[in-house]
Amino acid sequence: MTTPLLLTCPVGLEDLVRGDLRDRDGVRSELLGPGVIRCTDPVQLNQVPAMVDRVSIALSGIDSAIDAAGFLGIQQPTFRVQAQDPAVRSDWIGRLAALGWVNEPGDWILNVDTDAQVIDLGPWHWSRRIGHLRRLPATTPGPVAAGLLRLAKLRPGDRLLDPCAGVGTVPIVDALLRGGPSYSIDQDPESTRMAAENIANAGVQQAVSVLEGDAADLPIDDGSIDRVVSDLPFGKRIGSNELNKTLYPAILREVERVLTADGRCVLLSDDKRVFVESVAHARGLKISGERVIRYNGVTPTAYIVRRSRRPKRGRA
Ligand SMILES: C[S@@+](CC[C@H](N)C(=O)[O-])C[C@H]1O[C@@H](n2cnc3c(N)ncnc32)[C@H](O)[C@@H]1O
């Protein structure tokens, strides 16, 4: 099939996706719009960066659906049709069923999205490439977690900490991509239980240590963590803006304590004013970069935080 693949990622990560495709595999691409990239060279499944959520081809009539099935090497795929207009939806279902394909909205191989004018390739979707995790409402989407990890520039053997890890998305994605080691810590017992379950289901128990604990009082040794990557409570679904005024400084004190001398943090927050003020008051940390990411109706900032001075004597 010569039809180019379309990759969808969280808005704000497009340059990282395109850079990885180019630098790792020599795959050229162009930006089609916010969060949508068209590959102008062929792409293999294992070359798709973990920041990519959906992989699709452009929808242009029934031939493009047949092309998509041919690309996957499946003669009669199961399908789903997404369309605002019920008449358009039933028309597409009829045309695909006439090919002998089966309409299975709960277990599709091709998703014909007439609103976005794309056909999603099920086996290339994030959950099929990387894995399926049990989620809570505040769970970080996998591609966003992959983007935060990408910004953290983890090296082999680096010790990673997520002190507000929820169901463990960040450490699990790291374990699957890099092999850990990491700590997945959250103060909520239900989230911690689900993190342990997700870690076991992903088969990464050796790489991730899961603990119930308070990010403001971490059970972690001084100067022992190379990278801290976390989607902090924004104060919308979890906690409150008022709570963050004390929680963020307390978390940053602990981050400063546990971080190695050349450590690096990537902390995601939508409570931007409180976060920036909290770092300004943390004498040993500074913001060295930032990037706005847009997904699921939120536009938080990923802050790169580093030490502004060497740690006190006695720490790494
Ligand atoms: C935005 S969610 C993180 C989602 C997580 N990345 C995931 O994929 O599930 C923020 C998390 O911070 C946790 N949290 C809030 N206050 C905390 C504290 N003091 N110590 C540890 N975790 C805390 C919440 O329980 C919640 O799971």
Short mmCIF file of C-alpha atoms and ligand atoms in Angstrom, two decimals:
data_model
loop_
_atom_site.label_atom_id
_atom_site.label_comp_id
_atom_site.label_asym_id
_atom_site.label_seq_id
_atom_site.Cartn_x
_atom_site.Cartn_y
_atom_site.Cartn_z
CA MET A 1 0.00 0.00 0.00
CA THR A 2 1.41 3.41 -0.89
CA THR A 3 -1.12 5.36 1.19
CA PRO A 4 0.87 7.23 3.86
CA LEU A 5 0.25 6.46 7.53
CA LEU A 6 -1.21 9.19 9.74
CA LEU A 7 0.00 9.31 13.36
CA THR A 8 -1.97 11.03 16.12
CA CYS A 9 -0.21 12.20 19.30
CA PRO A 10 -0.98 14.64 22.13
CA VAL A 11 -0.73 18.23 20.84
CA GLY A 12 2.66 19.66 21.80
CA LEU A 13 4.63 16.44 21.24
CA GLU A 14 4.63 16.46 17.42
CA ASP A 15 8.26 17.61 17.08
CA LEU A 16 9.44 14.82 19.41
CA VAL A 17 7.54 12.17 17.44
CA ARG A 18 8.84 13.47 14.11
CA GLY A 19 12.38 13.79 15.49
CA ASP A 20 12.38 10.20 16.77
CA LEU A 21 11.06 8.85 13.46
CA ARG A 22 13.74 10.77 11.56
CA ASP A 23 16.71 10.25 13.87
CA ARG A 24 16.11 6.60 14.84
CA ASP A 25 14.76 5.20 11.59
CA GLY A 26 15.23 7.81 8.85
CA VAL A 27 11.46 8.12 8.41
CA ARG A 28 10.44 11.47 6.96
CA SER A 29 7.14 13.05 7.92
CA GLU A 30 5.16 16.26 7.76
CA LEU A 31 2.90 18.00 10.25
CA LEU A 32 -0.70 17.93 8.98
CA GLY A 33 -2.29 19.80 11.89
CA PRO A 34 -2.25 19.88 15.71
CA GLY A 35 -1.32 16.38 16.86
CA VAL A 36 -1.50 14.84 13.38
CA ILE A 37 1.58 13.73 11.45
CA ARG A 38 1.74 12.20 7.98
CA CYS A 39 4.63 9.84 7.31
CA THR A 40 6.03 10.38 3.84
CA ASP A 41 8.21 7.25 4.11
CA PRO A 42 7.00 3.72 4.96
CA VAL A 43 6.91 2.93 8.70
CA GLN A 44 7.23 -0.40 10.52
CA LEU A 45 5.08 -1.19 13.55
CA ASN A 46 8.10 -1.21 15.89
CA GLN A 47 9.18 2.23 14.66
CA VAL A 48 6.05 4.02 15.86
CA PRO A 49 7.03 6.13 18.91
CA ALA A 50 5.16 5.40 22.16
CA MET A 51 3.90 9.02 22.13
CA VAL A 52 1.62 8.03 19.21
CA ASP A 53 -1.92 7.11 20.12
CA ARG A 54 -3.73 6.27 16.86
CA VAL A 55 -2.27 5.10 13.56
CA SER A 56 -4.58 5.58 10.59
CA ILE A 57 -4.86 6.04 6.87
CA ALA A 58 -6.92 8.75 5.19
CA LEU A 59 -10.50 7.74 4.45
CA SER A 60 -11.34 8.21 0.78
CA GLY A 61 -14.11 5.84 -0.16
CA ILE A 62 -14.42 2.08 0.05
CA ASP A 63 -11.08 1.53 -1.71
CA SER A 64 -9.22 3.09 1.21
CA ALA A 65 -10.89 0.59 3.57
CA ILE A 66 -9.84 -2.29 1.30
CA ASP A 67 -6.32 -0.80 1.20
CA ALA A 68 -6.24 -0.65 5.03
CA ALA A 69 -7.25 -4.31 5.30
CA GLY A 70 -4.62 -5.22 2.69
CA PHE A 71 -1.99 -3.27 4.61
CA LEU A 72 -2.76 -5.35 7.72
CA GLY A 73 -2.86 -8.52 5.65
CA ILE A 74 -6.39 -9.34 6.85
CA GLN A 75 -8.96 -10.20 4.22
CA GLN A 76 -12.14 -9.74 6.23
CA PRO A 77 -11.45 -7.58 9.27
CA THR A 78 -13.92 -6.75 12.00
CA PHE A 79 -14.87 -3.08 11.92
CA ARG A 80 -16.54 -0.18 13.69
CA VAL A 81 -18.00 2.94 12.07
CA GLN A 82 -17.94 6.32 13.79
CA ALA A 83 -20.23 8.96 12.29
CA GLN A 84 -22.26 11.81 13.80
CA ASP A 85 -24.89 11.31 11.09
CA PRO A 86 -26.78 7.99 11.57
CA ALA A 87 -27.51 7.79 7.81
CA VAL A 88 -23.79 8.03 6.98
CA ARG A 89 -23.07 5.42 9.63
CA SER A 90 -25.58 2.87 8.35
CA ASP A 91 -24.47 3.51 4.74
CA TRP A 92 -20.86 2.68 5.67
CA ILE A 93 -21.89 -0.38 7.71
CA GLY A 94 -23.84 -1.65 4.69
CA ARG A 95 -20.93 -1.11 2.28
CA LEU A 96 -18.40 -2.86 4.55
CA ALA A 97 -20.79 -5.71 5.40
CA ALA A 98 -21.25 -6.22 1.63
CA LEU A 99 -17.54 -7.10 1.51
CA GLY A 100 -18.22 -9.86 4.04
CA TRP A 101 -16.67 -7.86 6.89
CA VAL A 102 -18.17 -8.13 10.39
CA ASN A 103 -19.41 -5.10 12.37
CA GLU A 104 -17.86 -5.62 15.87
CA PRO A 105 -17.84 -2.20 17.62
CA GLY A 106 -16.36 -3.77 20.79
CA ASP A 107 -13.58 -5.69 19.06
CA TRP A 108 -12.62 -3.94 15.83
CA ILE A 109 -9.58 -4.23 13.62
CA LEU A 110 -10.50 -1.22 11.47
CA ASN A 111 -12.29 1.85 12.81
CA VAL A 112 -13.86 3.86 10.00
CA ASP A 113 -14.10 7.37 11.45
CA THR A 114 -16.11 9.36 8.96
CA ASP A 115 -16.02 12.49 11.15
CA ALA A 116 -12.19 12.61 11.28
CA GLN A 117 -12.01 11.11 7.73
CA VAL A 118 -9.55 8.40 8.78
CA ILE A 119 -9.46 4.62 9.15
CA ASP A 120 -7.73 3.59 12.38
CA LEU A 121 -5.60 0.44 12.32
CA GLY A 122 -6.54 -1.49 15.49
CA PRO A 123 -3.36 -3.58 15.79
CA TRP A 124 -1.31 -0.36 15.60
CA HIS A 125 -3.27 1.44 18.36
CA TRP A 126 -1.34 2.42 21.53
CA SER A 127 -3.11 -0.13 23.74
CA ARG A 128 -2.25 -2.92 21.28
CA ARG A 129 1.36 -1.81 20.70
CA ILE A 130 2.26 -0.97 24.31
CA GLY A 131 -0.39 -2.60 26.47
CA HIS A 132 -3.74 -2.17 28.16
CA LEU A 133 -3.78 -0.58 31.64
CA ARG A 134 -6.70 -0.31 34.05
CA ARG A 135 -7.53 3.36 34.51
CA LEU A 136 -9.10 5.86 36.92
CA PRO A 137 -10.58 9.24 35.85
CA ALA A 138 -7.29 11.08 36.58
CA THR A 139 -5.08 8.46 34.90
CA THR A 140 -2.47 9.92 32.56
CA PRO A 141 -3.00 8.81 28.94
CA GLY A 142 -0.22 6.42 27.89
CA PRO A 143 1.08 8.60 25.02
CA VAL A 144 1.32 11.58 27.40
CA ALA A 145 3.27 9.47 29.92
CA ALA A 146 5.58 8.43 27.06
CA GLY A 147 6.08 12.11 26.17
CA LEU A 148 7.01 13.02 29.77
CA LEU A 149 9.49 10.12 29.84
CA ARG A 150 10.93 11.24 26.51
CA LEU A 151 11.52 14.72 27.96
CA ALA A 152 13.22 13.18 31.02
CA LYS A 153 16.03 11.71 28.87
CA LEU A 154 16.35 8.54 30.92
CA ARG A 155 19.62 6.66 30.55
CA PRO A 156 20.05 2.89 30.98
CA GLY A 157 20.09 2.05 34.68
CA ASP A 158 18.71 5.45 35.82
CA ARG A 159 16.49 5.19 38.88
CA LEU A 160 13.10 6.74 38.14
CA LEU A 161 10.54 7.93 40.69
CA ASP A 162 6.91 8.88 40.17
CA PRO A 163 5.75 10.15 43.60
CA CYS A 164 2.10 10.65 42.46
CA ALA A 165 1.93 7.59 40.23
CA GLY A 166 -1.77 6.73 40.45
CA VAL A 167 -2.31 3.44 38.62
CA GLY A 168 1.39 3.36 37.65
CA THR A 169 1.21 4.57 34.04
CA VAL A 170 4.55 6.44 33.98
CA PRO A 171 6.68 3.70 35.62
CA ILE A 172 4.97 0.96 33.61
CA VAL A 173 5.53 2.71 30.27
CA ASP A 174 9.14 3.30 31.30
CA ALA A 175 9.54 -0.37 32.25
CA LEU A 176 8.12 -1.51 28.92
CA LEU A 177 10.29 0.89 26.91
CA ARG A 178 13.49 0.98 28.95
CA GLY A 179 13.29 -1.76 31.56
CA GLY A 180 13.27 0.48 34.70
CA PRO A 181 14.22 0.49 37.55
CA SER A 182 11.56 2.72 39.10
CA TYR A 183 9.36 3.50 42.10
CA SER A 184 5.60 3.92 41.66
CA ILE A 185 4.29 5.74 44.75
CA ASP A 186 0.81 7.07 45.51
CA GLN A 187 -0.99 7.87 48.75
CA ASP A 188 -4.33 6.51 47.57
CA PRO A 189 -4.79 2.81 48.49
CA GLU A 190 -7.14 2.07 45.56
CA SER A 191 -4.73 3.62 43.01
CA THR A 192 -1.81 1.73 44.55
CA ARG A 193 -3.74 -1.55 44.39
CA MET A 194 -4.54 -0.92 40.72
CA ALA A 195 -0.91 0.03 40.04
CA ALA A 196 0.23 -3.31 41.48
CA GLU A 197 -2.34 -5.08 39.29
CA ASN A 198 -1.27 -3.15 36.15
CA ILE A 199 2.39 -3.86 36.91
CA ALA A 200 1.68 -7.59 37.28
CA ASN A 201 -0.44 -7.67 34.11
CA ALA A 202 2.34 -5.92 32.18
CA GLY A 203 4.85 -8.42 33.60
CA VAL A 204 7.19 -5.68 34.87
CA GLN A 205 7.31 -6.56 38.59
CA GLN A 206 11.11 -6.83 38.42
CA ALA A 207 11.42 -3.28 37.07
CA VAL A 208 8.86 -1.35 39.18
CA SER A 209 8.57 -1.17 42.98
CA VAL A 210 5.09 -0.09 43.98
CA LEU A 211 4.52 1.60 47.35
CA GLU A 212 1.67 3.36 49.11
CA GLY A 213 3.13 6.60 50.44
CA ASP A 214 2.98 10.37 50.72
CA ALA A 215 4.85 12.40 48.09
CA ALA A 216 5.48 14.95 50.84
CA ASP A 217 7.25 12.36 53.00
CA LEU A 218 8.85 9.85 50.66
CA PRO A 219 10.23 6.50 51.88
CA ILE A 220 13.28 7.04 49.62
CA ASP A 221 16.94 7.68 50.48
CA ASP A 222 18.60 11.07 49.98
CA GLY A 223 20.25 11.56 46.58
CA SER A 224 19.19 8.16 45.25
CA ILE A 225 16.91 9.10 42.31
CA ASP A 226 18.15 10.13 38.85
CA ARG A 227 14.83 11.10 37.31
CA VAL A 228 11.49 12.19 38.74
CA VAL A 229 8.61 12.08 36.26
CA SER A 230 5.09 12.76 37.46
CA ASP A 231 1.66 13.99 36.46
CA LEU A 232 0.93 16.01 39.60
CA PRO A 233 -2.57 16.53 41.05
CA PHE A 234 -3.89 19.57 39.16
CA GLY A 235 -6.53 20.45 41.74
CA LYS A 236 -9.32 19.69 39.23
CA ARG A 237 -10.08 15.97 39.39
CA ILE A 238 -7.68 15.38 42.32
CA GLY A 239 -7.12 17.71 45.33
CA SER A 240 -7.68 21.46 45.03
CA ASN A 241 -5.86 24.62 44.04
CA GLU A 242 -5.77 25.60 47.74
CA LEU A 243 -4.26 22.24 48.73
CA ASN A 244 -1.62 22.55 46.00
CA LYS A 245 -0.27 25.72 47.67
CA THR A 246 1.07 23.53 50.45
CA LEU A 247 1.33 20.19 48.57
CA TYR A 248 3.54 21.43 45.71
CA PRO A 249 6.20 23.02 47.98
CA ALA A 250 6.20 19.88 50.14
CA ILE A 251 6.62 17.59 47.09
CA LEU A 252 9.40 19.81 45.71
CA ARG A 253 11.25 19.68 49.08
CA GLU A 254 11.19 15.90 48.89
CA VAL A 255 12.16 15.87 45.20
CA GLU A 256 15.15 18.06 46.03
CA ARG A 257 16.13 15.72 48.85
CA VAL A 258 15.99 12.47 46.85
CA LEU A 259 17.40 13.74 43.53
CA THR A 260 21.01 13.02 42.53
CA ALA A 261 23.32 15.97 41.88
CA ASP A 262 22.72 15.82 38.10
CA GLY A 263 19.11 14.71 38.43
CA ARG A 264 16.31 15.85 36.15
CA CYS A 265 12.57 16.09 36.72
CA VAL A 266 9.63 16.35 34.37
CA LEU A 267 6.57 17.46 36.29
CA LEU A 268 3.19 17.99 34.63
CA SER A 269 0.77 20.49 36.13
CA ASP A 270 -2.20 22.57 35.07
CA ASP A 271 -2.00 24.57 38.31
CA LYS A 272 0.74 26.60 36.66
CA ARG A 273 0.91 29.69 38.85
CA VAL A 274 1.13 27.63 42.04
CA PHE A 275 3.73 25.34 40.47
CA VAL A 276 5.97 28.16 39.20
CA GLU A 277 5.75 30.01 42.55
CA SER A 278 6.52 26.80 44.44
CA VAL A 279 9.68 26.17 42.37
CA ALA A 280 10.70 29.82 42.82
CA HIS A 281 10.52 29.32 46.60
CA ALA A 282 12.42 26.00 46.45
CA ARG A 283 15.94 27.33 46.83
CA GLY A 284 17.67 24.29 45.32
CA LEU A 285 15.53 23.80 42.18
CA LYS A 286 14.86 25.76 39.00
CA ILE A 287 12.68 25.39 35.92
CA SER A 288 14.97 24.85 32.94
CA GLY A 289 12.35 24.27 30.26
CA GLU A 290 8.65 23.91 29.69
CA ARG A 291 6.21 22.67 27.10
CA VAL A 292 2.41 22.88 26.93
CA ILE A 293 0.66 19.60 26.08
CA ARG A 294 -2.99 19.39 25.03
CA TYR A 295 -5.10 16.24 25.37
CA ASN A 296 -8.61 15.28 26.53
CA GLY A 297 -9.61 18.95 26.98
CA VAL A 298 -6.76 19.94 29.32
CA THR A 299 -3.63 21.97 28.51
CA PRO A 300 -1.14 21.38 31.33
CA THR A 301 2.54 22.30 31.14
CA ALA A 302 5.38 19.78 31.43
CA TYR A 303 8.07 21.57 33.45
CA ILE A 304 11.68 20.41 33.27
CA VAL A 305 13.11 20.98 36.75
CA ARG A 306 16.77 20.68 37.70
CA ARG A 307 18.99 21.55 40.61
CA SER A 308 19.98 25.20 40.81
CA ARG A 309 22.92 24.43 43.12
CA ARG A 310 24.84 21.41 44.31
CA PRO A 311 23.13 19.42 47.07
CA LYS A 312 24.31 19.89 50.67
CA ARG A 313 27.29 17.84 51.77
CA GLY A 314 26.38 14.28 52.68
CA ARG A 315 24.02 13.89 49.72
CA ALA A 316 24.87 12.40 46.35
C1 LIG B 1 -2.99 13.28 37.98
S1 LIG B 1 -3.05 11.93 39.06
C2 LIG B 1 -1.71 10.96 38.49
C3 LIG B 1 -2.15 9.95 37.53
C4 LIG B 1 -1.11 8.88 37.26
N1 LIG B 1 0.00 9.36 36.45
C5 LIG B 1 -1.81 7.72 36.58
O1 LIG B 1 -1.59 7.49 35.39
O2 LIG B 1 -2.67 7.09 37.22
C6 LIG B 1 -2.39 12.54 40.56
C7 LIG B 1 -2.17 11.48 41.62
O3 LIG B 1 -1.59 12.10 42.75
C8 LIG B 1 -1.99 11.36 43.89
N2 LIG B 1 -1.69 12.17 45.08
C9 LIG B 1 -2.30 13.30 45.53
N3 LIG B 1 -1.68 13.75 46.65
C10 LIG B 1 -0.66 12.88 46.91
C11 LIG B 1 0.32 12.79 47.92
N4 LIG B 1 0.42 13.70 48.91
N5 LIG B 1 1.21 11.78 47.88
C12 LIG B 1 1.15 10.84 46.89
N6 LIG B 1 0.22 10.87 45.91
C13 LIG B 1 -0.67 11.88 45.91
C14 LIG B 1 -3.45 11.06 43.63
O4 LIG B 1 -3.89 9.96 44.42
C15 LIG B 1 -3.42 10.78 42.12
O5 LIG B 1 -3.31 9.40 41.89
#
